[in-house]
mmCIF file of C-alpha atoms in Angstrom:
data_model
loop_
_atom_site.group_PDB
_atom_site.id
_atom_site.type_symbol
_atom_site.label_atom_id
_atom_site.label_comp_id
_atom_site.label_asym_id
_atom_site.label_seq_id
_atom_site.Cartn_x
_atom_site.Cartn_y
_atom_site.Cartn_z
ATOM 1 C CA UNK A 1 0.241 0.115 0.141
ATOM 2 C CA UNK A 2 0.839 3.402 -0.654
ATOM 3 C CA UNK A 3 0.772 6.440 2.260
ATOM 4 C CA UNK A 4 0.190 9.894 2.238
ATOM 5 C CA UNK A 5 0.458 12.087 5.127
ATOM 6 C CA UNK A 6 -2.520 13.948 7.086
ATOM 7 C CA UNK A 7 -2.944 17.386 7.757
ATOM 8 C CA UNK A 8 -1.798 16.375 11.251
ATOM 9 C CA UNK A 9 1.059 14.395 9.993
ATOM 10 C CA UNK A 10 -0.694 10.858 10.325
ATOM 11 C CA UNK A 11 0.229 8.262 7.602
ATOM 12 C CA UNK A 12 -3.092 7.306 5.840
ATOM 13 C CA UNK A 13 -2.530 3.950 3.594
ATOM 14 C CA UNK A 14 -4.119 3.597 0.473
ATOM 15 C CA UNK A 15 -4.810 1.193 -2.481
ATOM 16 C CA UNK A 16 -5.095 2.160 -6.170
ATOM 17 C CA UNK A 17 -6.022 0.000 -8.736
ATOM 18 C CA UNK A 18 -8.079 0.011 -12.609
ATOM 19 C CA UNK A 19 -7.871 2.741 -15.138
ATOM 20 C CA UNK A 20 -10.327 5.628 -15.334
ATOM 21 C CA UNK A 21 -11.975 8.345 -13.060
ATOM 22 C CA UNK A 22 -10.942 8.841 -10.137
ATOM 23 C CA UNK A 23 -13.232 7.114 -7.168
ATOM 24 C CA UNK A 24 -12.783 7.115 -3.617
ATOM 25 C CA UNK A 25 -13.773 4.690 -1.817
ATOM 26 C CA UNK A 26 -14.704 5.270 2.325
ATOM 27 C CA UNK A 27 -15.150 2.317 4.454
ATOM 28 C CA UNK A 28 -17.481 1.727 7.336
ATOM 29 C CA UNK A 29 -17.226 0.749 11.150
ATOM 30 C CA UNK A 30 -14.669 -1.994 11.514
ATOM 31 C CA UNK A 31 -14.162 -1.957 7.917
ATOM 32 C CA UNK A 32 -10.453 -1.318 6.388
ATOM 33 C CA UNK A 33 -9.309 -1.142 2.885
ATOM 34 C CA UNK A 34 -9.545 -5.188 2.507
ATOM 35 C CA UNK A 35 -13.125 -4.728 3.692
ATOM 36 C CA UNK A 36 -13.709 -2.845 0.034
ATOM 37 C CA UNK A 37 -11.599 -4.993 -2.130
ATOM 38 C CA UNK A 38 -14.446 -7.156 -3.626
ATOM 39 C CA UNK A 39 -16.081 -3.703 -4.496
ATOM 40 C CA UNK A 40 -13.178 -2.444 -5.710
ATOM 41 C CA UNK A 41 -12.414 -4.948 -7.729
ATOM 42 C CA UNK A 42 -15.935 -5.223 -9.449
ATOM 43 C CA UNK A 43 -15.692 -1.202 -10.073
ATOM 44 C CA UNK A 44 -11.745 -1.157 -11.080
ATOM 45 C CA UNK A 45 -12.728 -2.060 -15.093
ATOM 46 C CA UNK A 46 -14.164 1.485 -15.483
ATOM 47 C CA UNK A 47 -12.216 3.696 -12.806
ATOM 48 C CA UNK A 48 -9.496 4.290 -11.020
ATOM 49 C CA UNK A 49 -10.355 2.895 -7.311
ATOM 50 C CA UNK A 50 -8.691 4.325 -4.172
ATOM 51 C CA UNK A 51 -9.559 2.601 -1.010
ATOM 52 C CA UNK A 52 -7.814 3.056 2.210
ATOM 53 C CA UNK A 53 -7.418 2.351 6.118
ATOM 54 C CA UNK A 54 -9.301 5.180 7.575
ATOM 55 C CA UNK A 55 -7.192 6.428 10.776
ATOM 56 C CA UNK A 56 -6.338 4.062 13.600
ATOM 57 C CA UNK A 57 -6.773 1.049 11.362
ATOM 58 C CA UNK A 58 -4.657 -1.442 9.237
ATOM 59 C CA UNK A 59 -1.707 0.316 7.871
ATOM 60 C CA UNK A 60 -2.818 3.391 9.043
ATOM 61 C CA UNK A 61 -1.491 5.749 12.055
ATOM 62 C CA UNK A 62 -3.528 6.531 14.720
ATOM 63 C CA UNK A 63 -2.686 9.792 15.551
ATOM 64 C CA UNK A 64 -5.586 12.579 17.163
ATOM 65 C CA UNK A 65 -9.078 11.154 16.681
ATOM 66 C CA UNK A 66 -11.879 13.281 15.815
ATOM 67 C CA UNK A 67 -14.255 14.414 12.954
ATOM 68 C CA UNK A 68 -12.586 17.305 11.750
ATOM 69 C CA UNK A 69 -8.904 14.745 11.585
ATOM 70 C CA UNK A 70 -11.162 12.294 9.426
ATOM 71 C CA UNK A 71 -12.145 14.705 7.094
ATOM 72 C CA UNK A 72 -8.563 16.093 6.589
ATOM 73 C CA UNK A 73 -7.769 12.438 5.942
ATOM 74 C CA UNK A 74 -9.993 11.727 3.423
ATOM 75 C CA UNK A 75 -9.118 15.239 1.774
ATOM 76 C CA UNK A 76 -5.350 13.563 1.637
ATOM 77 C CA UNK A 77 -6.856 10.693 -0.243
ATOM 78 C CA UNK A 78 -8.963 12.455 -2.629
ATOM 79 C CA UNK A 79 -5.996 14.514 -3.424
ATOM 80 C CA UNK A 80 -3.631 11.530 -3.779
ATOM 81 C CA UNK A 81 -6.569 9.793 -6.146
ATOM 82 C CA UNK A 82 -6.746 13.144 -8.729
ATOM 83 C CA UNK A 83 -8.596 16.272 -9.316
ATOM 84 C CA UNK A 84 -11.801 15.778 -9.472
ATOM 85 C CA UNK A 85 -12.413 12.439 -8.064
ATOM 86 C CA UNK A 86 -15.724 11.079 -7.109
ATOM 87 C CA UNK A 87 -16.482 9.636 -3.669
ATOM 88 C CA UNK A 88 -18.764 6.644 -2.321
ATOM 89 C CA UNK A 89 -19.624 6.080 1.625
ATOM 90 C CA UNK A 90 -20.708 2.702 3.192
ATOM 91 C CA UNK A 91 -22.546 3.299 6.221
ATOM 92 C CA UNK A 92 -20.626 5.418 8.518
ATOM 93 C CA UNK A 93 -18.090 5.778 5.461
ATOM 94 C CA UNK A 94 -21.240 7.581 4.225
ATOM 95 C CA UNK A 95 -21.748 10.063 7.214
ATOM 96 C CA UNK A 96 -18.076 10.544 7.038
ATOM 97 C CA UNK A 97 -18.594 11.552 3.081
ATOM 98 C CA UNK A 98 -20.960 14.025 3.471
ATOM 99 C CA UNK A 99 -19.340 15.840 6.604
ATOM 100 C CA UNK A 100 -16.400 16.222 4.434
ATOM 101 C CA UNK A 101 -18.268 17.114 1.212
ATOM 102 C CA UNK A 102 -20.542 19.750 3.740
ATOM 103 C CA UNK A 103 -16.869 21.284 4.867
ATOM 104 C CA UNK A 104 -15.573 22.104 1.381
ATOM 105 C CA UNK A 105 -14.066 18.852 0.065
ATOM 106 C CA UNK A 106 -14.238 19.001 -3.635
ATOM 107 C CA UNK A 107 -15.912 15.774 -4.982
ATOM 108 C CA UNK A 108 -17.141 15.089 -8.853
ATOM 109 C CA UNK A 109 -20.174 13.194 -7.503
ATOM 110 C CA UNK A 110 -21.233 11.552 -4.439
ATOM 111 C CA UNK A 111 -22.709 8.357 -3.004
ATOM 112 C CA UNK A 112 -23.560 6.633 0.166
ATOM 113 C CA UNK A 113 -25.189 3.637 1.165
ATOM 114 C CA UNK A 114 -27.200 3.508 4.317
ATOM 115 C CA UNK A 115 -25.247 6.148 6.745
ATOM 116 C CA UNK A 116 -26.961 4.797 10.452
ATOM 117 C CA UNK A 117 -28.764 8.111 11.312
ATOM 118 C CA UNK A 118 -31.576 7.379 13.812
ATOM 119 C CA UNK A 119 -33.647 10.389 13.305
ATOM 120 C CA UNK A 120 -37.212 10.760 15.701
ATOM 121 C CA UNK A 121 -37.142 11.030 19.203
ATOM 122 C CA UNK A 122 -36.971 7.405 20.036
ATOM 123 C CA UNK A 123 -33.885 7.374 17.712
ATOM 124 C CA UNK A 124 -32.301 9.912 19.427
ATOM 125 C CA UNK A 125 -32.836 8.195 22.651
ATOM 126 C CA UNK A 126 -31.381 4.583 20.930
ATOM 127 C CA UNK A 127 -28.057 6.547 19.680
ATOM 128 C CA UNK A 128 -27.630 8.358 23.056
ATOM 129 C CA UNK A 129 -27.856 5.473 25.274
ATOM 130 C CA UNK A 130 -25.302 3.588 22.380
ATOM 131 C CA UNK A 131 -23.048 5.975 22.722
ATOM 132 C CA UNK A 132 -22.796 6.171 26.945
ATOM 133 C CA UNK A 133 -22.388 2.165 26.737
ATOM 134 C CA UNK A 134 -19.857 2.242 24.031
ATOM 135 C CA UNK A 135 -17.568 5.100 25.859
ATOM 136 C CA UNK A 136 -18.202 3.335 29.273
ATOM 137 C CA UNK A 137 -16.948 -0.245 27.487
ATOM 138 C CA UNK A 138 -13.806 1.340 25.628
ATOM 139 C CA UNK A 139 -12.958 3.287 28.825
ATOM 140 C CA UNK A 140 -13.161 -0.132 31.027
ATOM 141 C CA UNK A 141 -10.848 -1.753 28.387
ATOM 142 C CA UNK A 142 -13.752 -3.905 27.143
ATOM 143 C CA UNK A 143 -13.064 -4.125 23.483
ATOM 144 C CA UNK A 144 -14.949 -7.204 22.850
ATOM 145 C CA UNK A 145 -18.413 -5.845 24.321
ATOM 146 C CA UNK A 146 -17.735 -2.589 22.255
ATOM 147 C CA UNK A 147 -17.622 -5.093 19.261
ATOM 148 C CA UNK A 148 -20.610 -6.729 20.717
ATOM 149 C CA UNK A 149 -22.644 -3.700 21.333
ATOM 150 C CA UNK A 150 -22.166 -2.331 17.723
ATOM 151 C CA UNK A 151 -22.866 -5.210 16.059
ATOM 152 C CA UNK A 152 -26.289 -5.964 18.253
ATOM 153 C CA UNK A 153 -27.062 -2.091 17.942
ATOM 154 C CA UNK A 154 -26.859 -2.687 14.203
ATOM 155 C CA UNK A 155 -29.183 -5.787 14.021
ATOM 156 C CA UNK A 156 -27.112 -9.073 14.129
ATOM 157 C CA UNK A 157 -28.616 -11.425 16.730
ATOM 158 C CA UNK A 158 -27.565 -12.268 19.662
ATOM 159 C CA UNK A 159 -26.856 -16.135 18.778
ATOM 160 C CA UNK A 160 -24.665 -14.894 15.367
ATOM 161 C CA UNK A 161 -22.851 -12.681 17.670
ATOM 162 C CA UNK A 162 -21.776 -15.667 19.760
ATOM 163 C CA UNK A 163 -20.677 -17.311 16.754
ATOM 164 C CA UNK A 164 -18.970 -14.333 15.932
ATOM 165 C CA UNK A 165 -16.918 -14.570 18.932
ATOM 166 C CA UNK A 166 -15.869 -18.257 18.313
ATOM 167 C CA UNK A 167 -14.960 -17.495 14.670
ATOM 168 C CA UNK A 168 -11.255 -16.882 13.106
ATOM 169 C CA UNK A 169 -12.470 -13.357 12.337
ATOM 170 C CA UNK A 170 -12.841 -11.985 15.994
ATOM 171 C CA UNK A 171 -9.715 -11.064 17.127
ATOM 172 C CA UNK A 172 -9.345 -8.462 13.927
ATOM 173 C CA UNK A 173 -12.752 -6.924 15.120
ATOM 174 C CA UNK A 174 -11.427 -6.534 18.992
ATOM 175 C CA UNK A 175 -8.414 -4.997 16.954
ATOM 176 C CA UNK A 176 -10.616 -2.290 15.841
ATOM 177 C CA UNK A 177 -12.663 -1.459 18.842
ATOM 178 C CA UNK A 178 -11.181 1.669 19.383
ATOM 179 C CA UNK A 179 -12.289 3.266 16.288
ATOM 180 C CA UNK A 180 -15.829 2.668 16.836
ATOM 181 C CA UNK A 181 -15.907 6.113 18.684
ATOM 182 C CA UNK A 182 -14.870 7.800 15.718
ATOM 183 C CA UNK A 183 -17.964 6.141 13.670
ATOM 184 C CA UNK A 184 -19.912 7.448 16.787
ATOM 185 C CA UNK A 185 -18.792 10.989 16.693
ATOM 186 C CA UNK A 186 -19.422 10.770 13.048
ATOM 187 C CA UNK A 187 -23.074 10.330 13.571
ATOM 188 C CA UNK A 188 -23.570 13.147 16.804
ATOM 189 C CA UNK A 189 -26.536 12.609 18.202
ATOM 190 C CA UNK A 190 -28.226 10.379 15.431
ATOM 191 C CA UNK A 191 -30.300 13.066 13.781
ATOM 192 C CA UNK A 192 -29.408 13.737 10.367
ATOM 193 C CA UNK A 193 -27.859 17.216 9.922
ATOM 194 C CA UNK A 194 -29.800 18.714 7.393
ATOM 195 C CA UNK A 195 -29.031 22.589 7.741
ATOM 196 C CA UNK A 196 -24.763 21.454 7.549
ATOM 197 C CA UNK A 197 -25.822 19.451 4.668
ATOM 198 C CA UNK A 198 -27.391 22.008 2.921
ATOM 199 C CA UNK A 199 -23.969 22.731 1.838
ATOM 200 C CA UNK A 200 -23.367 19.442 -0.110
ATOM 201 C CA UNK A 201 -23.181 20.973 -3.878
ATOM 202 C CA UNK A 202 -22.284 17.535 -5.195
ATOM 203 C CA UNK A 203 -24.864 15.519 -6.836
ATOM 204 C CA UNK A 204 -25.601 12.921 -4.811
ATOM 205 C CA UNK A 205 -26.957 9.457 -4.827
ATOM 206 C CA UNK A 206 -28.173 8.119 -1.549
ATOM 207 C CA UNK A 207 -28.322 4.030 -1.652
ATOM 208 C CA UNK A 208 -30.673 1.810 0.990
ATOM 209 C CA UNK A 209 -31.468 -2.343 0.684
ATOM 210 C CA UNK A 210 -35.112 -2.762 0.276
ATOM 211 C CA UNK A 211 -34.835 -5.438 3.041
ATOM 212 C CA UNK A 212 -33.274 -3.157 5.280
ATOM 213 C CA UNK A 213 -35.253 -2.100 8.508
ATOM 214 C CA UNK A 214 -38.099 0.246 8.191
ATOM 215 C CA UNK A 215 -36.386 2.828 9.927
ATOM 216 C CA UNK A 216 -32.806 2.685 7.654
ATOM 217 C CA UNK A 217 -34.738 2.968 4.263
ATOM 218 C CA UNK A 218 -37.273 6.206 5.888
ATOM 219 C CA UNK A 219 -33.717 7.964 7.251
ATOM 220 C CA UNK A 220 -32.223 7.583 3.998
ATOM 221 C CA UNK A 221 -35.025 9.738 2.332
ATOM 222 C CA UNK A 222 -35.165 12.017 4.774
ATOM 223 C CA UNK A 223 -31.616 12.199 4.161
ATOM 224 C CA UNK A 224 -32.028 12.623 0.098
ATOM 225 C CA UNK A 225 -34.695 15.089 1.138
ATOM 226 C CA UNK A 226 -31.954 17.105 3.156
ATOM 227 C CA UNK A 227 -29.358 17.256 0.459
ATOM 228 C CA UNK A 228 -29.783 20.007 -2.219
ATOM 229 C CA UNK A 229 -28.588 17.894 -5.266
ATOM 230 C CA UNK A 230 -29.255 14.062 -4.021
ATOM 231 C CA UNK A 231 -31.654 11.070 -5.525
ATOM 232 C CA UNK A 232 -33.006 7.884 -3.908
ATOM 233 C CA UNK A 233 -32.276 4.436 -5.312
ATOM 234 C CA UNK A 234 -33.718 1.696 -3.183
ATOM 235 C CA UNK A 235 -31.873 -2.072 -4.547
ATOM 236 C CA UNK A 236 -34.468 -4.427 -3.737
ATOM 237 C CA UNK A 237 -33.937 -7.339 -1.803
ATOM 238 C CA UNK A 238 -30.606 -6.303 -0.321
ATOM 239 C CA UNK A 239 -30.209 -5.142 3.396
ATOM 240 C CA UNK A 240 -27.473 -3.411 5.174
ATOM 241 C CA UNK A 241 -24.642 -5.705 4.289
ATOM 242 C CA UNK A 242 -25.002 -5.457 0.589
ATOM 243 C CA UNK A 243 -23.870 -7.483 -1.943
ATOM 244 C CA UNK A 244 -20.469 -5.903 -4.032
ATOM 245 C CA UNK A 245 -21.980 -7.419 -6.989
ATOM 246 C CA UNK A 246 -25.597 -6.123 -6.680
ATOM 247 C CA UNK A 247 -24.005 -2.402 -5.728
ATOM 248 C CA UNK A 248 -21.347 -1.670 -7.996
ATOM 249 C CA UNK A 249 -23.252 -1.527 -11.415
ATOM 250 C CA UNK A 250 -25.432 0.998 -9.810
ATOM 251 C CA UNK A 251 -22.419 3.016 -8.617
ATOM 252 C CA UNK A 252 -20.655 2.941 -12.168
ATOM 253 C CA UNK A 253 -23.650 3.932 -13.971
ATOM 254 C CA UNK A 254 -23.919 6.724 -11.729
ATOM 255 C CA UNK A 255 -20.057 7.845 -11.457
ATOM 256 C CA UNK A 256 -20.084 7.382 -15.207
ATOM 257 C CA UNK A 257 -22.045 10.535 -15.313
ATOM 258 C CA UNK A 258 -19.519 12.200 -14.541
ATOM 259 C CA UNK A 259 -17.011 11.190 -16.950
ATOM 260 C CA UNK A 260 -20.027 12.616 -19.769
ATOM 261 C CA UNK A 261 -20.350 15.365 -18.450
ATOM 262 C CA UNK A 262 -16.267 16.184 -18.201
ATOM 263 C CA UNK A 263 -16.611 15.204 -21.894
ATOM 264 C CA UNK A 264 -19.387 17.306 -22.462
ATOM 265 C CA UNK A 265 -17.841 20.455 -21.469
#
């Protein structure tokens, strides 16, 4: 992997593959560049795809955390990707992409898949409880508990979590547990920051799965309505863990529009 220094000199590791217009993929909670590899491989025939290890993960450095730092990291990666790079964010990675665009990061086009906002009174209470418990678990050094909290909060049933704890992948998840606080911070109190996102000027595609929870589907529609130049798309039969082979053609068609616009201008 290549590395680039973020604004605070934290090294951020990234991988580039394919040929074509630049496209940066931003992973969600407990993910690394390797997590995005299957989707990147499917898009690499049409784009120069850049995946990266977010701060505190994989081959990237830790440094100070915070939303502003993660925005700086993404800005560095977008700069390395090339002029006019488009961005796709998965789950909380979508929240990061939106925050960066709202802060003025120039992107060609922007797409997000189910940023896990929880608008509404019950959703905000749920988010507050999860945030409080997450910080208490991390402060106590209970990395396994923090991962379990995240999984159950996102709808994974306890029996599946119990099986995951015995699987070879579990130590890798625990190693990333501290970064759950970063993703939690990106979501604020769980409400969609409509006033801040009014500054997002990029054309944006907001995607959800047709089999995702009613709350998740409703949140993506509310998000699309809050963005000045957004449209909404539902992928039939998909859930929170979307199949890369289903998502890739949708993203490719959307991001290819940027090529047409540039050629026509």
